[in-house]
Structures are given as structure tokens and as C-alpha cells.
Amino acid sequence: MIIDCHCHAGKGDGLTGPWDTVAPLEKYLSRASKAGIHRTVLFAAFHSDYVVANREVARIVASRPDRYFGLVFVNPVRDRGRVKKMVRQGVEEFGFVGIKVHRHDGRITREICEAARTYSLPILYDVMGEVSVCELLAQEYPDINFIIPHLGSFGDDWRAQLALIDHLVRHPNIYTDTAGVRRFDLLEQAVRRAGAKKILFGSDGPWLHPAVELAKVKVLNLLKHDEDLVTGGNFLRLISR
């Protein structure tokens, strides 16, 4: 089973770019199906109220529960004081399997990490190149698994990506995904040094083509067991509670 662990869905309430305007799934689904992707992990587009946005994602997930997983998107600043309530709703009402946080909204907080600990959830945290936080997260919350997408930087900061590889090697609870990683040699190095068990396939759909992103994993020429870990096995292990 191939699982895309990184895809946005629903409408944002901003108009600064696709990321906070709308994340339509129609083309994505067609492309993913043709690429042989069986399931997709969804979370909201950027929004000023993730309670509203998460509910929309929940409706999408509920429409095809055999096709989608959901993550609770929280804003470290705006959602301060209500994170645990949001996560509880995500888990108990929506059946979500993890938490999404983005540095664009604010730096991750203890409140978010404690909520993840309470419900035994992984956290997908886009650090936007600030990979040094992984040292603190790994030490303070060794029982929480953190997925740092884009090998640490969607902005193609090779220094941050190289530094993240060191964290992948040293910390058992730090993972990454392949979404939008353009420097293939660094992705190859991450697998070689940290092992396939630390890498998850993600596309950053619907804006990036899932077949193109999956092709990067295929040309790593991994052993079948290792490729199966990257394309789904690692994610399923991280959400098992």
C-alpha cells in the first residue's frame, strides 16, 4: 500500500497564494490513482481558524474513509489554550491520526507536544529551515515522534537539509518526508545515513504532482522492503497506538 503522508485539502480564508486560498483534490485524486497511490493523509490549507478548517477536512475524510487519513492542524499562537480540546475533537470525533503544525503560524509549543503525548500522536511540524529545534524536541519529548517535512526546508535550504540528516541519524523520534525535496543527492544521503525507516513519502499535494514526487522515491532504487517502509510502512507504524 502506497500512502502519501502530506497533502492539503479544503479552503483557506486568505488570498495571498494557493496555500491559503484553496486546495482542491479533484486533479490530485486522478493523478494519485494513476500513480498507484492508495491512501492520502490530509490536513487543512492555511486558515485563520483551524477549528473551521479541520471540520471541513473531517467532512472530506468521512466521505472516503477508506481513502483518507486526517491530521489536526493547530496554530501555536491563535489556538493557545484550546489545543488539547481541538486535538481531542480531532481524535474522538473525526478519527484523525496526528497533528500538523507550521512555523509560518508560529513555533511549536509545549501545549501542542503535551496534547500529542496525551493521545499518542505523531506531529508533522514544518520548521521552515529552523532544524535546530529538533535537538530540543528529541530531548524534551522522546516519546513523541516528529515528522519534519521537506527534509527540513521547502525553501531548498541545503544547509538546513544537511543538518536535518544529522538529526535523523542521532534521534530515534525524528523523521522526515520527501515532499518537495529538490536536491536529490541529499535525499539519497538521508536514506543512506539514517535508513529507510526514517523517511516517509509525501507529495505536498494538491499543488505538487504526486506521481512526480513518488518518482523520486522510485529512483532511489531501494530494496523492496525499504521502499515499502518509505511509501507507507513507516507512516502506519507511527500512527499505531
PDB file of C-alpha atoms in Angstrom:
ATOM      1  CA  MET A   1       0.000   0.000   0.000  1.00  0.00           C
ATOM      2  CA  ILE A   2       1.381   3.392  -1.027  1.00  0.00           C
ATOM      3  CA  ILE A   3       0.443   6.254   1.307  1.00  0.00           C
ATOM      4  CA  ASP A   4       1.035   9.913   0.553  1.00  0.00           C
ATOM      5  CA  CYS A   5       1.622  11.371   4.017  1.00  0.00           C
ATOM      6  CA  HIS A   6       1.483  15.059   3.031  1.00  0.00           C
ATOM      7  CA  CYS A   7      -1.482  16.657   1.264  1.00  0.00           C
ATOM      8  CA  HIS A   8      -3.584  19.769   1.910  1.00  0.00           C
ATOM      9  CA  ALA A   9      -7.351  19.893   1.417  1.00  0.00           C
ATOM     10  CA  GLY A  10     -10.234  22.344   1.673  1.00  0.00           C
ATOM     11  CA  LYS A  11     -10.466  26.110   1.572  1.00  0.00           C
ATOM     12  CA  GLY A  12      -8.346  28.667   3.348  1.00  0.00           C
ATOM     13  CA  ASP A  13      -9.692  32.112   4.140  1.00  0.00           C
ATOM     14  CA  GLY A  14      -6.788  34.114   2.765  1.00  0.00           C
ATOM     15  CA  LEU A  15      -5.932  35.222  -0.746  1.00  0.00           C
ATOM     16  CA  THR A  16      -2.153  35.548  -0.654  1.00  0.00           C
ATOM     17  CA  GLY A  17      -1.421  32.337  -2.563  1.00  0.00           C
ATOM     18  CA  PRO A  18      -2.772  28.842  -3.266  1.00  0.00           C
ATOM     19  CA  TRP A  19      -1.646  27.704   0.185  1.00  0.00           C
ATOM     20  CA  ASP A  20      -4.241  29.857   1.991  1.00  0.00           C
ATOM     21  CA  THR A  21      -6.883  30.077  -0.732  1.00  0.00           C
ATOM     22  CA  VAL A  22      -7.988  26.605  -1.776  1.00  0.00           C
ATOM     23  CA  ALA A  23      -6.584  23.079  -2.014  1.00  0.00           C
ATOM     24  CA  PRO A  24      -8.831  21.183  -4.470  1.00  0.00           C
ATOM     25  CA  LEU A  25      -8.459  17.412  -4.646  1.00  0.00           C
ATOM     26  CA  GLU A  26     -10.075  16.514  -7.974  1.00  0.00           C
ATOM     27  CA  LYS A  27      -6.916  16.587 -10.122  1.00  0.00           C
ATOM     28  CA  TYR A  28      -4.824  15.292  -7.248  1.00  0.00           C
ATOM     29  CA  LEU A  29      -7.004  12.192  -6.885  1.00  0.00           C
ATOM     30  CA  SER A  30      -6.811  11.392 -10.574  1.00  0.00           C
ATOM     31  CA  ARG A  31      -3.051  11.830 -10.593  1.00  0.00           C
ATOM     32  CA  ALA A  32      -2.565   9.836  -7.399  1.00  0.00           C
ATOM     33  CA  SER A  33      -4.728   6.994  -8.661  1.00  0.00           C
ATOM     34  CA  LYS A  34      -2.769   6.757 -11.899  1.00  0.00           C
ATOM     35  CA  ALA A  35       0.468   6.738  -9.873  1.00  0.00           C
ATOM     36  CA  GLY A  36      -0.724   3.796  -7.772  1.00  0.00           C
ATOM     37  CA  ILE A  37      -1.129   5.778  -4.548  1.00  0.00           C
ATOM     38  CA  HIS A  38      -3.747   4.060  -2.412  1.00  0.00           C
ATOM     39  CA  ARG A  39      -4.285   6.412   0.524  1.00  0.00           C
ATOM     40  CA  THR A  40      -3.556  10.037   1.393  1.00  0.00           C
ATOM     41  CA  VAL A  41      -3.030  11.964   4.622  1.00  0.00           C
ATOM     42  CA  LEU A  42      -4.997  15.224   4.545  1.00  0.00           C
ATOM     43  CA  PHE A  43      -4.776  18.432   6.550  1.00  0.00           C
ATOM     44  CA  ALA A  44      -6.095  21.927   6.040  1.00  0.00           C
ATOM     45  CA  ALA A  45      -4.855  24.739   3.865  1.00  0.00           C
ATOM     46  CA  PHE A  46      -3.655  27.737   5.884  1.00  0.00           C
ATOM     47  CA  HIS A  47      -6.583  29.300   7.730  1.00  0.00           C
ATOM     48  CA  SER A  48      -7.220  31.901  10.417  1.00  0.00           C
ATOM     49  CA  ASP A  49      -9.424  29.437  12.343  1.00  0.00           C
ATOM     50  CA  TYR A  50      -8.335  25.813  12.247  1.00  0.00           C
ATOM     51  CA  VAL A  51     -11.436  24.697  14.129  1.00  0.00           C
ATOM     52  CA  VAL A  52     -13.374  25.610  10.992  1.00  0.00           C
ATOM     53  CA  ALA A  53     -10.726  24.247   8.633  1.00  0.00           C
ATOM     54  CA  ASN A  54     -10.336  20.951  10.498  1.00  0.00           C
ATOM     55  CA  ARG A  55     -14.073  20.383  10.345  1.00  0.00           C
ATOM     56  CA  GLU A  56     -14.001  20.767   6.574  1.00  0.00           C
ATOM     57  CA  VAL A  57     -11.134  18.282   6.320  1.00  0.00           C
ATOM     58  CA  ALA A  58     -13.094  15.923   8.563  1.00  0.00           C
ATOM     59  CA  ARG A  59     -16.015  16.021   6.124  1.00  0.00           C
ATOM     60  CA  ILE A  60     -13.682  15.151   3.269  1.00  0.00           C
ATOM     61  CA  VAL A  61     -12.105  12.290   5.212  1.00  0.00           C
ATOM     62  CA  ALA A  62     -15.530  10.978   6.235  1.00  0.00           C
ATOM     63  CA  SER A  63     -16.658  10.973   2.604  1.00  0.00           C
ATOM     64  CA  ARG A  64     -13.987   8.372   1.792  1.00  0.00           C
ATOM     65  CA  PRO A  65     -12.615   6.867   4.998  1.00  0.00           C
ATOM     66  CA  ASP A  66     -11.017   4.036   3.042  1.00  0.00           C
ATOM     67  CA  ARG A  67      -9.019   6.594   1.033  1.00  0.00           C
ATOM     68  CA  TYR A  68      -8.041   9.315   3.524  1.00  0.00           C
ATOM     69  CA  PHE A  69      -6.379   9.827   6.882  1.00  0.00           C
ATOM     70  CA  GLY A  70      -6.685  13.198   8.648  1.00  0.00           C
ATOM     71  CA  LEU A  71      -4.416  15.369  10.799  1.00  0.00           C
ATOM     72  CA  VAL A  72      -5.464  18.091  13.232  1.00  0.00           C
ATOM     73  CA  PHE A  73      -3.974  21.416  12.135  1.00  0.00           C
ATOM     74  CA  VAL A  74      -3.288  23.772  15.058  1.00  0.00           C
ATOM     75  CA  ASN A  75      -1.899  27.294  15.260  1.00  0.00           C
ATOM     76  CA  PRO A  76       0.593  27.647  18.152  1.00  0.00           C
ATOM     77  CA  VAL A  77      -0.403  31.288  18.701  1.00  0.00           C
ATOM     78  CA  ARG A  78      -4.099  31.674  17.853  1.00  0.00           C
ATOM     79  CA  ASP A  79      -5.045  28.295  19.327  1.00  0.00           C
ATOM     80  CA  ARG A  80      -3.210  28.754  22.600  1.00  0.00           C
ATOM     81  CA  GLY A  81      -5.331  27.422  25.434  1.00  0.00           C
ATOM     82  CA  ARG A  82      -7.560  25.270  23.223  1.00  0.00           C
ATOM     83  CA  VAL A  83      -5.101  22.922  21.541  1.00  0.00           C
ATOM     84  CA  LYS A  84      -5.961  19.917  23.679  1.00  0.00           C
ATOM     85  CA  LYS A  85      -9.673  20.435  23.029  1.00  0.00           C
ATOM     86  CA  MET A  86      -9.032  20.641  19.285  1.00  0.00           C
ATOM     87  CA  VAL A  87      -6.894  17.525  19.324  1.00  0.00           C
ATOM     88  CA  ARG A  88      -9.473  15.654  21.387  1.00  0.00           C
ATOM     89  CA  GLN A  89     -12.157  16.552  18.866  1.00  0.00           C
ATOM     90  CA  GLY A  90      -9.879  15.516  16.022  1.00  0.00           C
ATOM     91  CA  VAL A  91      -9.184  12.126  17.551  1.00  0.00           C
ATOM     92  CA  GLU A  92     -12.504  11.258  19.174  1.00  0.00           C
ATOM     93  CA  GLU A  93     -14.971  12.863  16.754  1.00  0.00           C
ATOM     94  CA  PHE A  94     -13.096  12.954  13.439  1.00  0.00           C
ATOM     95  CA  GLY A  95     -10.818   9.908  13.787  1.00  0.00           C
ATOM     96  CA  PHE A  96      -7.700  11.923  12.949  1.00  0.00           C
ATOM     97  CA  VAL A  97      -4.344  10.235  13.473  1.00  0.00           C
ATOM     98  CA  GLY A  98      -1.844  13.054  14.044  1.00  0.00           C
ATOM     99  CA  ILE A  99      -1.178  16.776  14.477  1.00  0.00           C
ATOM    100  CA  LYS A 100       0.056  19.302  11.882  1.00  0.00           C
ATOM    101  CA  VAL A 101       1.930  22.469  12.861  1.00  0.00           C
ATOM    102  CA  HIS A 102       3.614  25.033  10.610  1.00  0.00           C
ATOM    103  CA  ARG A 103       6.311  27.505  11.581  1.00  0.00           C
ATOM    104  CA  HIS A 104       4.533  30.048   9.349  1.00  0.00           C
ATOM    105  CA  ASP A 105       1.828  30.174  12.038  1.00  0.00           C
ATOM    106  CA  GLY A 106       4.252  30.119  14.970  1.00  0.00           C
ATOM    107  CA  ARG A 107       6.843  27.961  16.687  1.00  0.00           C
ATOM    108  CA  ILE A 108       5.732  24.670  18.194  1.00  0.00           C
ATOM    109  CA  THR A 109       4.821  24.829  21.899  1.00  0.00           C
ATOM    110  CA  ARG A 110       4.755  22.545  24.909  1.00  0.00           C
ATOM    111  CA  GLU A 111       0.975  22.752  24.798  1.00  0.00           C
ATOM    112  CA  ILE A 112       0.994  21.051  21.401  1.00  0.00           C
ATOM    113  CA  CYS A 113       3.541  18.455  22.431  1.00  0.00           C
ATOM    114  CA  GLU A 114       1.606  17.624  25.601  1.00  0.00           C
ATOM    115  CA  ALA A 115      -1.565  17.124  23.557  1.00  0.00           C
ATOM    116  CA  ALA A 116       0.331  14.781  21.250  1.00  0.00           C
ATOM    117  CA  ARG A 117       1.606  12.881  24.259  1.00  0.00           C
ATOM    118  CA  THR A 118      -1.881  12.572  25.757  1.00  0.00           C
ATOM    119  CA  TYR A 119      -3.267  10.971  22.600  1.00  0.00           C
ATOM    120  CA  SER A 120      -0.062   9.214  21.448  1.00  0.00           C
ATOM    121  CA  LEU A 121       0.014  11.091  18.145  1.00  0.00           C
ATOM    122  CA  PRO A 122       2.868  11.947  15.794  1.00  0.00           C
ATOM    123  CA  ILE A 123       3.422  15.611  14.949  1.00  0.00           C
ATOM    124  CA  LEU A 124       4.103  16.797  11.395  1.00  0.00           C
ATOM    125  CA  TYR A 125       5.961  20.053  12.041  1.00  0.00           C
ATOM    126  CA  ASP A 126       7.206  22.205   9.170  1.00  0.00           C
ATOM    127  CA  VAL A 127      10.147  24.033  10.728  1.00  0.00           C
ATOM    128  CA  MET A 128      10.816  26.203   7.639  1.00  0.00           C
ATOM    129  CA  GLY A 129      14.549  25.590   7.918  1.00  0.00           C
ATOM    130  CA  GLU A 130      14.815  26.042  11.705  1.00  0.00           C
ATOM    131  CA  VAL A 131      16.029  22.468  12.169  1.00  0.00           C
ATOM    132  CA  SER A 132      17.937  23.168  15.402  1.00  0.00           C
ATOM    133  CA  VAL A 133      14.626  22.814  17.257  1.00  0.00           C
ATOM    134  CA  CYS A 134      14.825  19.076  16.561  1.00  0.00           C
ATOM    135  CA  GLU A 135      17.543  18.806  19.202  1.00  0.00           C
ATOM    136  CA  LEU A 136      15.196  20.250  21.822  1.00  0.00           C
ATOM    137  CA  LEU A 137      12.151  18.286  20.712  1.00  0.00           C
ATOM    138  CA  ALA A 138      14.029  14.995  20.669  1.00  0.00           C
ATOM    139  CA  GLN A 139      15.382  15.520  24.164  1.00  0.00           C
ATOM    140  CA  GLU A 140      12.277  17.012  25.800  1.00  0.00           C
ATOM    141  CA  TYR A 141       9.754  14.648  24.202  1.00  0.00           C
ATOM    142  CA  PRO A 142      11.491  11.348  23.433  1.00  0.00           C
ATOM    143  CA  ASP A 143       8.136   9.555  23.488  1.00  0.00           C
ATOM    144  CA  ILE A 144       6.689  11.692  20.665  1.00  0.00           C
ATOM    145  CA  ASN A 145       7.505  11.111  17.012  1.00  0.00           C
ATOM    146  CA  PHE A 146       8.144  14.255  14.970  1.00  0.00           C
ATOM    147  CA  ILE A 147       7.964  14.256  11.178  1.00  0.00           C
ATOM    148  CA  ILE A 148       9.906  17.232   9.801  1.00  0.00           C
ATOM    149  CA  PRO A 149       8.702  17.595   6.191  1.00  0.00           C
ATOM    150  CA  HIS A 150      10.665  18.649   3.110  1.00  0.00           C
ATOM    151  CA  LEU A 151      13.872  17.299   4.662  1.00  0.00           C
ATOM    152  CA  GLY A 152      13.728  20.392   6.847  1.00  0.00           C
ATOM    153  CA  SER A 153      13.226  23.119   4.246  1.00  0.00           C
ATOM    154  CA  PHE A 154      10.722  23.570   1.432  1.00  0.00           C
ATOM    155  CA  GLY A 155      12.743  26.673   0.611  1.00  0.00           C
ATOM    156  CA  ASP A 156      15.563  24.435  -0.655  1.00  0.00           C
ATOM    157  CA  ASP A 157      17.985  25.487   2.075  1.00  0.00           C
ATOM    158  CA  TRP A 158      20.647  22.820   1.614  1.00  0.00           C
ATOM    159  CA  ARG A 159      22.348  23.744   4.887  1.00  0.00           C
ATOM    160  CA  ALA A 160      19.155  23.081   6.832  1.00  0.00           C
ATOM    161  CA  GLN A 161      18.518  19.858   4.936  1.00  0.00           C
ATOM    162  CA  LEU A 162      22.033  18.616   5.597  1.00  0.00           C
ATOM    163  CA  ALA A 163      21.663  19.484   9.283  1.00  0.00           C
ATOM    164  CA  LEU A 164      18.364  17.619   9.464  1.00  0.00           C
ATOM    165  CA  ILE A 165      20.048  14.470   8.194  1.00  0.00           C
ATOM    166  CA  ASP A 166      22.275  14.589  11.277  1.00  0.00           C
ATOM    167  CA  HIS A 167      19.174  14.776  13.490  1.00  0.00           C
ATOM    168  CA  LEU A 168      17.626  11.834  11.639  1.00  0.00           C
ATOM    169  CA  VAL A 169      20.731   9.803  12.340  1.00  0.00           C
ATOM    170  CA  ARG A 170      21.061  10.742  16.010  1.00  0.00           C
ATOM    171  CA  HIS A 171      17.472  10.897  17.251  1.00  0.00           C
ATOM    172  CA  PRO A 172      15.147   7.876  17.076  1.00  0.00           C
ATOM    173  CA  ASN A 173      11.996  10.041  17.188  1.00  0.00           C
ATOM    174  CA  ILE A 174      12.888  12.457  14.363  1.00  0.00           C
ATOM    175  CA  TYR A 175      11.606  11.591  10.873  1.00  0.00           C
ATOM    176  CA  THR A 176      11.228  13.411   7.590  1.00  0.00           C
ATOM    177  CA  ASP A 177       9.201  13.276   4.399  1.00  0.00           C
ATOM    178  CA  THR A 178      10.181  13.596   0.759  1.00  0.00           C
ATOM    179  CA  ALA A 179       7.663  16.295  -0.236  1.00  0.00           C
ATOM    180  CA  GLY A 180       9.178  18.959  -2.449  1.00  0.00           C
ATOM    181  CA  VAL A 181      12.787  17.912  -1.873  1.00  0.00           C
ATOM    182  CA  ARG A 182      14.617  19.106  -4.977  1.00  0.00           C
ATOM    183  CA  ARG A 183      18.206  18.222  -4.092  1.00  0.00           C
ATOM    184  CA  PHE A 184      18.086  14.514  -4.840  1.00  0.00           C
ATOM    185  CA  ASP A 185      21.618  13.841  -3.602  1.00  0.00           C
ATOM    186  CA  LEU A 186      20.586  14.995  -0.127  1.00  0.00           C
ATOM    187  CA  LEU A 187      17.528  12.745  -0.179  1.00  0.00           C
ATOM    188  CA  GLU A 188      19.774   9.881  -1.216  1.00  0.00           C
ATOM    189  CA  GLN A 189      22.183  10.747   1.600  1.00  0.00           C
ATOM    190  CA  ALA A 190      19.346  10.833   4.137  1.00  0.00           C
ATOM    191  CA  VAL A 191      18.320   7.300   3.237  1.00  0.00           C
ATOM    192  CA  ARG A 192      21.901   6.045   3.211  1.00  0.00           C
ATOM    193  CA  ARG A 193      22.848   7.552   6.572  1.00  0.00           C
ATOM    194  CA  ALA A 194      19.590   7.412   8.555  1.00  0.00           C
ATOM    195  CA  GLY A 195      17.990   4.415   6.893  1.00  0.00           C
ATOM    196  CA  ALA A 196      14.700   3.953   5.063  1.00  0.00           C
ATOM    197  CA  LYS A 197      12.941   3.600   8.417  1.00  0.00           C
ATOM    198  CA  LYS A 198      13.271   7.370   8.974  1.00  0.00           C
ATOM    199  CA  ILE A 199      11.836   8.583   5.644  1.00  0.00           C
ATOM    200  CA  LEU A 200       8.175   8.939   4.600  1.00  0.00           C
ATOM    201  CA  PHE A 201       6.845   9.563   1.112  1.00  0.00           C
ATOM    202  CA  GLY A 202       4.881  12.798   0.809  1.00  0.00           C
ATOM    203  CA  SER A 203       3.829  14.888  -2.162  1.00  0.00           C
ATOM    204  CA  ASP A 204       2.694  18.258  -0.766  1.00  0.00           C
ATOM    205  CA  GLY A 205      -0.389  17.839  -2.907  1.00  0.00           C
ATOM    206  CA  PRO A 206      -2.530  19.048  -4.401  1.00  0.00           C
ATOM    207  CA  TRP A 207      -0.066  21.678  -5.645  1.00  0.00           C
ATOM    208  CA  LEU A 208       2.810  19.297  -6.400  1.00  0.00           C
ATOM    209  CA  HIS A 209       2.176  16.327  -8.685  1.00  0.00           C
ATOM    210  CA  PRO A 210       2.075  13.105  -6.625  1.00  0.00           C
ATOM    211  CA  ALA A 211       3.458  10.972  -9.449  1.00  0.00           C
ATOM    212  CA  VAL A 212       6.468  13.258  -9.839  1.00  0.00           C
ATOM    213  CA  GLU A 213       7.111  13.181  -6.085  1.00  0.00           C
ATOM    214  CA  LEU A 214       6.719   9.392  -5.965  1.00  0.00           C
ATOM    215  CA  ALA A 215       9.163   9.023  -8.847  1.00  0.00           C
ATOM    216  CA  LYS A 216      11.904  10.436  -6.616  1.00  0.00           C
ATOM    217  CA  VAL A 217      11.375   7.556  -4.210  1.00  0.00           C
ATOM    218  CA  LYS A 218      11.350   5.016  -7.034  1.00  0.00           C
ATOM    219  CA  VAL A 219      14.690   6.186  -8.442  1.00  0.00           C
ATOM    220  CA  LEU A 220      16.341   5.750  -5.058  1.00  0.00           C
ATOM    221  CA  ASN A 221      16.439   2.083  -6.127  1.00  0.00           C
ATOM    222  CA  LEU A 222      15.758   0.800  -2.631  1.00  0.00           C
ATOM    223  CA  LEU A 223      15.301  -2.819  -1.720  1.00  0.00           C
ATOM    224  CA  LYS A 224      11.603  -3.702  -1.838  1.00  0.00           C
ATOM    225  CA  HIS A 225      11.358  -3.919   1.959  1.00  0.00           C
ATOM    226  CA  ASP A 226      12.911  -0.472   2.344  1.00  0.00           C
ATOM    227  CA  GLU A 227      10.761   1.080  -0.385  1.00  0.00           C
ATOM    228  CA  ASP A 228       7.677  -0.360   1.298  1.00  0.00           C
ATOM    229  CA  LEU A 229       8.719   1.359   4.531  1.00  0.00           C
ATOM    230  CA  VAL A 230       9.113   4.739   2.835  1.00  0.00           C
ATOM    231  CA  THR A 231       5.901   4.505   0.813  1.00  0.00           C
ATOM    232  CA  GLY A 232       3.603   3.514   3.649  1.00  0.00           C
ATOM    233  CA  GLY A 233       5.016   1.219   6.296  1.00  0.00           C
ATOM    234  CA  ASN A 234       6.677   3.944   8.340  1.00  0.00           C
ATOM    235  CA  PHE A 235       3.527   6.052   8.457  1.00  0.00           C
ATOM    236  CA  LEU A 236       1.367   3.129   9.546  1.00  0.00           C
ATOM    237  CA  ARG A 237       3.855   2.336  12.302  1.00  0.00           C
ATOM    238  CA  LEU A 238       3.899   5.945  13.536  1.00  0.00           C
ATOM    239  CA  ILE A 239       0.110   6.146  13.851  1.00  0.00           C
ATOM    240  CA  SER A 240      -0.300   2.779  15.560  1.00  0.00           C
ATOM    241  CA  ARG A 241      -1.375   3.333  19.153  1.00  0.00           C
TER     242      ARG A 241
END
